[in-house]
Coordinates of C-alpha atoms and ligand atoms in Angstrom, one line a residue:
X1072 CA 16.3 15.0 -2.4
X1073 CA 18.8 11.9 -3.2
X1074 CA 18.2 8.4 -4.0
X1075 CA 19.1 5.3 -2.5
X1076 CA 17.9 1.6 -2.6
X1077 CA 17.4 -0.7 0.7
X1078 CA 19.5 -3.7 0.6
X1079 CA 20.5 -6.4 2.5
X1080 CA 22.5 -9.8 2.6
X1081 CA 21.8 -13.0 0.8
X1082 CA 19.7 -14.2 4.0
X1083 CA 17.4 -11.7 4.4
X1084 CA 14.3 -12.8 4.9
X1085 CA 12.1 -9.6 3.9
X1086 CA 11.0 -9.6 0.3
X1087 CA 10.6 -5.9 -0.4
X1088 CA 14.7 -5.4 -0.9
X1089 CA 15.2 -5.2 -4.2
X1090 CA 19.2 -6.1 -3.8
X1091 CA 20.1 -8.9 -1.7
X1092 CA 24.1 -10.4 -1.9
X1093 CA 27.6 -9.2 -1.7
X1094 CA 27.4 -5.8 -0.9
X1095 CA 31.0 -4.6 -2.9
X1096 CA 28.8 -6.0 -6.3
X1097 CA 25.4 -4.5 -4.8
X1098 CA 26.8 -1.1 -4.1
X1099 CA 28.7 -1.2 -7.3
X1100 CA 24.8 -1.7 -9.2
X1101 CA 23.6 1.4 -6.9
X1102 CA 26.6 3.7 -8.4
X1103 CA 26.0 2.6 -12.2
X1104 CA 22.3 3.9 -11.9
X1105 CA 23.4 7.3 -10.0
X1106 CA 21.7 6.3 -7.0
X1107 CA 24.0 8.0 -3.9
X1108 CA 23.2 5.8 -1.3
X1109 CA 22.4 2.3 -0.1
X1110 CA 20.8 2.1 2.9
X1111 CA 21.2 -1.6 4.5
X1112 CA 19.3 -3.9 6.7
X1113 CA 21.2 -5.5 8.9
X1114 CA 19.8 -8.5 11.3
X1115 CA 22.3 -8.5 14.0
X1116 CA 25.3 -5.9 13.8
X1117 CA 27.5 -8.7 15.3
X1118 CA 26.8 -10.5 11.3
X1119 CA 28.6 -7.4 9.5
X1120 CA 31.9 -5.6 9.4
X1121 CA 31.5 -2.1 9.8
X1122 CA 35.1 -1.2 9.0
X1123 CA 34.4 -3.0 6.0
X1124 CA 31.0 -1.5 4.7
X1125 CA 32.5 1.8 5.8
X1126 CA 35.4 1.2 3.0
X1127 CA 32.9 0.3 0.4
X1128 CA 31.0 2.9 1.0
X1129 CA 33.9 5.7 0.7
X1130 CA 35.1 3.5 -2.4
X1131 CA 31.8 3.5 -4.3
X1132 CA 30.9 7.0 -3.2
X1133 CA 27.6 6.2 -1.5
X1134 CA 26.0 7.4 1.5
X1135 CA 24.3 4.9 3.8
X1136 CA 21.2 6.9 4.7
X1137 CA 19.3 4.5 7.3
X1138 CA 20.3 1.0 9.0
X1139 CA 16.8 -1.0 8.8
X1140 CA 16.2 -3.5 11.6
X1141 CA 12.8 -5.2 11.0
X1142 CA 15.4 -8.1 11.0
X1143 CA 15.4 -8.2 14.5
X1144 CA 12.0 -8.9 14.8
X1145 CA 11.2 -10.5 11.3
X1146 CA 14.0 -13.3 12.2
X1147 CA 14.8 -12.9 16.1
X1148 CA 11.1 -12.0 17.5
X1149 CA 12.5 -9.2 19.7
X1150 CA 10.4 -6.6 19.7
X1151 CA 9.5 -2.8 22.2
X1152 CA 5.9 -3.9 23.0
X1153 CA 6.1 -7.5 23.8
X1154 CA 4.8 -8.4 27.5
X1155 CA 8.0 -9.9 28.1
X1156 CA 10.1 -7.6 29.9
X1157 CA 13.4 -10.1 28.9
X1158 CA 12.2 -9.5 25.3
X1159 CA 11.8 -6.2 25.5
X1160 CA 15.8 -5.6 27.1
X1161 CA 16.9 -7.9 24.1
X1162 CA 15.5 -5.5 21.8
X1163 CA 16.9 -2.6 23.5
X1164 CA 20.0 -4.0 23.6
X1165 CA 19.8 -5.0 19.8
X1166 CA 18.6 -1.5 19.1
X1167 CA 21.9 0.0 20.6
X1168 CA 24.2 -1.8 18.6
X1169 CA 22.7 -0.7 15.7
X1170 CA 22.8 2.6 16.9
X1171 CA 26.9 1.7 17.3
X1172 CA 26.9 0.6 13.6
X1173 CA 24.8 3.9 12.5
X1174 CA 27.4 6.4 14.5
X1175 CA 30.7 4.2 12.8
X1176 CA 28.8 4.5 8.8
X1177 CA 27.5 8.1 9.7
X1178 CA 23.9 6.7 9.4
X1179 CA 20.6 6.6 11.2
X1180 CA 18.4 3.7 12.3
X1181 CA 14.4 2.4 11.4
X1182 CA 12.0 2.1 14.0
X1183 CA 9.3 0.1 12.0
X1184 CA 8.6 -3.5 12.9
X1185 CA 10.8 -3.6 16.0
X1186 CA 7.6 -2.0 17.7
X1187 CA 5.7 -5.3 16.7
X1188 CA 2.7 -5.8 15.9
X1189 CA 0.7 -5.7 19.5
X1190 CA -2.4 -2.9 19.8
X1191 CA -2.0 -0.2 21.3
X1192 CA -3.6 -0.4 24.5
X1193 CA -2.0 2.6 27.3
X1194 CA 0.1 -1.0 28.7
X1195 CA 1.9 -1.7 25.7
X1196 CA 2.8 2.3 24.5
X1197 CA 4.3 2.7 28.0
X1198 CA 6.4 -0.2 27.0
X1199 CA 6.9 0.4 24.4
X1200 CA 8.3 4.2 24.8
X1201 CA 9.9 3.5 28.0
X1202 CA 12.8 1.5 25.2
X1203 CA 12.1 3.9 22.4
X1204 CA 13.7 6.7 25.3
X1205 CA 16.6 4.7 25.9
X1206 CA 17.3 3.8 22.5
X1207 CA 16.8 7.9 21.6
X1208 CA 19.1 9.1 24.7
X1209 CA 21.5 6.2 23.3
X1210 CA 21.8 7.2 19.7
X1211 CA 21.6 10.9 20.4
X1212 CA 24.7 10.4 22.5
X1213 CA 26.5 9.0 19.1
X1214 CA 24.6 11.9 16.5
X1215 CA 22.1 9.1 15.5
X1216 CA 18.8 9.7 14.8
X1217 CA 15.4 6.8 14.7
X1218 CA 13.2 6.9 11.8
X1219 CA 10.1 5.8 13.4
X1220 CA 7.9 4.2 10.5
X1221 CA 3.9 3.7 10.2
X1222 CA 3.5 0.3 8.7
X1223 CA 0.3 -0.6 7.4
X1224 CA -2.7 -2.7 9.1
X1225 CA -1.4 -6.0 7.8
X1226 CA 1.9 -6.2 9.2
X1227 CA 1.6 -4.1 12.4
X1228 CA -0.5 -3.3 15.1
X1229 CA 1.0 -0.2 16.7
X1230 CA 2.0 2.6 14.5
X1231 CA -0.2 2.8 11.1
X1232 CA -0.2 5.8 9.9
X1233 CA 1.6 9.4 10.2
X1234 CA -1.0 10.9 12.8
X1235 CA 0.0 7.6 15.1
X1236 CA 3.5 7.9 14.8
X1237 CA 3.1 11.8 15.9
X1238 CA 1.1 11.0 18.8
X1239 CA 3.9 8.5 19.7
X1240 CA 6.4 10.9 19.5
X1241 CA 3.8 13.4 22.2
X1242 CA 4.8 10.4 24.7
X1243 CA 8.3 9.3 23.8
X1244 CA 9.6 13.0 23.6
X1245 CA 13.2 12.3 22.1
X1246 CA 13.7 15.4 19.5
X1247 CA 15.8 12.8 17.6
X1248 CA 13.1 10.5 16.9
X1249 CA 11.6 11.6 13.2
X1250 CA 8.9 10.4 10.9
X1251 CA 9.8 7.3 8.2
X1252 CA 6.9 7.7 5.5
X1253 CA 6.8 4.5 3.4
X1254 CA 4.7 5.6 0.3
X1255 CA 3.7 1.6 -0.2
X1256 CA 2.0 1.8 3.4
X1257 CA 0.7 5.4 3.0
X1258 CA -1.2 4.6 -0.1
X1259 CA -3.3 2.1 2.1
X1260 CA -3.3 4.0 5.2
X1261 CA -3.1 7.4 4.6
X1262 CA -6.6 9.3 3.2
X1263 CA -4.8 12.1 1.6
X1264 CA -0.8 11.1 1.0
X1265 CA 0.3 15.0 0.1
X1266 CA -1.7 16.4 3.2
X1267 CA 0.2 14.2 5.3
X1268 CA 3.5 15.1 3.9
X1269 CA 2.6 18.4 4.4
X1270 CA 1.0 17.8 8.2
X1271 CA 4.4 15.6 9.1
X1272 CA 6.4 18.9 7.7
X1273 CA 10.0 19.0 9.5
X1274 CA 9.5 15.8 11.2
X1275 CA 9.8 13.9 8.2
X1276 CA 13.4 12.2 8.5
X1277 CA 13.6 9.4 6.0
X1278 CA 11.1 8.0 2.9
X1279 CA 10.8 4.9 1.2
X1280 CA 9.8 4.9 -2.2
X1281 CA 8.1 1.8 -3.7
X1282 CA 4.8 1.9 -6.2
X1283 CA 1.2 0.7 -5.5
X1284 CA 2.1 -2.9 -6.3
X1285 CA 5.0 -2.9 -4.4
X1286 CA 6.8 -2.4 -7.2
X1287 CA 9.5 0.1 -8.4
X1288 CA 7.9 3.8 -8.4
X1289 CA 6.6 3.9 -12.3
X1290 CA 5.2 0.7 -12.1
X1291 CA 1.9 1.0 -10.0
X1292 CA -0.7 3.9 -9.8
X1293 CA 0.9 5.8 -7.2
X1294 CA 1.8 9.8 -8.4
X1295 CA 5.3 10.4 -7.4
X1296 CA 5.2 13.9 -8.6
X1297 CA 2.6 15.3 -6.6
X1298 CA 4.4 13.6 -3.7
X1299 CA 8.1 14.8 -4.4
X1300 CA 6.2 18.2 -5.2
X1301 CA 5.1 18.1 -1.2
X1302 CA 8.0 16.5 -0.1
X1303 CA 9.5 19.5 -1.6
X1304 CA 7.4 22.4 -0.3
X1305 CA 8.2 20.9 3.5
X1306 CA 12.2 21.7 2.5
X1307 CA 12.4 17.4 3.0
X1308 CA 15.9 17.2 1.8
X1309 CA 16.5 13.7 2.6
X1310 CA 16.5 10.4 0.9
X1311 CA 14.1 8.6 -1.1
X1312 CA 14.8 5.3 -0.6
X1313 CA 13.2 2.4 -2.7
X1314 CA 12.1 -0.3 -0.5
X1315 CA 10.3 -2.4 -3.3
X1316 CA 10.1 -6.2 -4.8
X1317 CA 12.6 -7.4 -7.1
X1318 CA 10.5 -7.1 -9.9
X1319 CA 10.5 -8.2 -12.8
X1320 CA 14.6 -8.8 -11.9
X1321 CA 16.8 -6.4 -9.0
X1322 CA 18.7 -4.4 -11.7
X1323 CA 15.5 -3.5 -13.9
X1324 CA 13.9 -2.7 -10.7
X1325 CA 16.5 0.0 -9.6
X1326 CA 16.9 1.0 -13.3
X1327 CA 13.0 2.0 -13.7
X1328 CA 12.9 3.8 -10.2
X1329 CA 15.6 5.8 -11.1
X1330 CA 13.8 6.6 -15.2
X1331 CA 10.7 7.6 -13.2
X1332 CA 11.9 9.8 -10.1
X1333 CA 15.0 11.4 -11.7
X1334 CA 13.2 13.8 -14.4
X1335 CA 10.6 14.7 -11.6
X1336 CA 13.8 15.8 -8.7
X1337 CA 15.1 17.5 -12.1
X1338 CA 11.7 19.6 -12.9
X1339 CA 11.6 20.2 -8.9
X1340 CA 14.9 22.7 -9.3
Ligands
LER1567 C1 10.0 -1.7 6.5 O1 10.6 -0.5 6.1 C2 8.7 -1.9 5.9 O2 8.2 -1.1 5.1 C3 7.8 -3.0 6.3 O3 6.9 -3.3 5.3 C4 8.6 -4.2 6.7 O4 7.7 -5.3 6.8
MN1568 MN1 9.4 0.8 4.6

């Protein structure tokens, strides 16, 4: 397992990135702490040069494990179960462009609040996984994959925890379509966070990392080392990617998550 930090640019709305600004400084901060990758959230791929975050990225030595796009819905309201079928194209359409960006950085995309926050009534997961299949066909065309991601009660109303997000997948049948756990989310969600890891297994494509509090991992009552223990025994191999406040300040922030999850990765080989 590597780690990585979400980031974004100085606009982002969403407060749980820990690095917002000029991404040549940002991912310059992610190589002193010996993260190895950044992975961005980008609003609107038309808003970023991919040529140019592709040269930073071989320069700094990073990997750019996942392209969030919560943006999209966050800022832009589009969104794969809205009753609007205009809205739902635009979000398509929004979705494939990240998928564009993902295949030129070597990345994958999130699937989290892009689904929106309807309930799920039969109406609305037809919908909603009539896009999710042309999004998958799309970025399985171009080697990407979608990290689909059960956000808690409070900011979602579709996919809440692991067992949901499976079910989805029963529907949507894409083999490139994987399981984003967000340990912040699973800690309300989830009754058992370890059994889950273990019950998600091989699906598990991408993780976010962030404590109890929201906080860098060390700084809540979360216990990272049972997780990274099952995260291990499923083979996940992946990222761990801290989505989390910038708290008390962004650098102390990456700095403590990397103190508290590096020794456990270390005792894990
Ligand atoms: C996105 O990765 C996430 O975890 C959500 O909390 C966004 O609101
Ligand atoms: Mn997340």
């Amino acid at each position: 397992m590597k780690l990585s930090a979400a980031v974004s640019t100085p606009d982002a709305k969403f407060s749980a990135l820990a690095l917002k600004g000029d991404f040549d400084e940002i991912f310059a901060l992610v190589k002193r702490h010996g993260l190895h990758g950044a992975e961005i959230h980008v609003r609107d791929p038309r808003d970023v040069d991919a040529g140019q975050i592709n040269e930073l990225k071989h320069r700094h030595g990073l990997e750019i494990p996942a392209i969030g796009t919560g943006r999209a819905f966050g800022e832009d309201g589009l969104c794969f179960s809205d009753p609007d079928p205009a809205v739902r194209r635009a979000a398509v359409a929004r979705i494939k462009s990240h998928a564009d960006l993902a295949h030129a950085l070597g990345s994958h995309i999130i699937i989290g609040l892009i689904l929106g926050k309807n309930p799920r009534t039969p109406e609305i997961e037809k919908n909603a996984a009539d896009c999710m299949r042309e999004c998958a066909d799309y970025a399985a065309d171009r080697g990407v994959d979608l990290f689909v991601e059960p956000i808690n009660r409070y900011e979602t109303g579709f996919i809440i925890t692991a067992h949901d997000c499976l079910s989805f997948f029963e529907t949507v049948d894409r083999p490139n379509c994987k399981v984003l756990l967000d340990t912040f989310h699973m800690n309300i969600e989830e009754a058992d966070i370890c059994a889950t890891i273990r019950m998600a297994g091989a699906r598990i494509g991408h993780v976010h990392v962030a404590d109890s509090n929201r906080w860098h991992p060390g700084a809540g009552h979360i216990d990272f080392e049972q997780i990274l223990a099952a995260l291990h025994e499923v083979n996940y191999a992946g990222f761990l990617s801290a989505e989390m406040f910038p708290n008390p300040d962004p650098e102390t922030a990456i700095a403590g998550m990397a103190a508290h999850l590096r020794p456990m990765l270390e005792r894990l080989r």
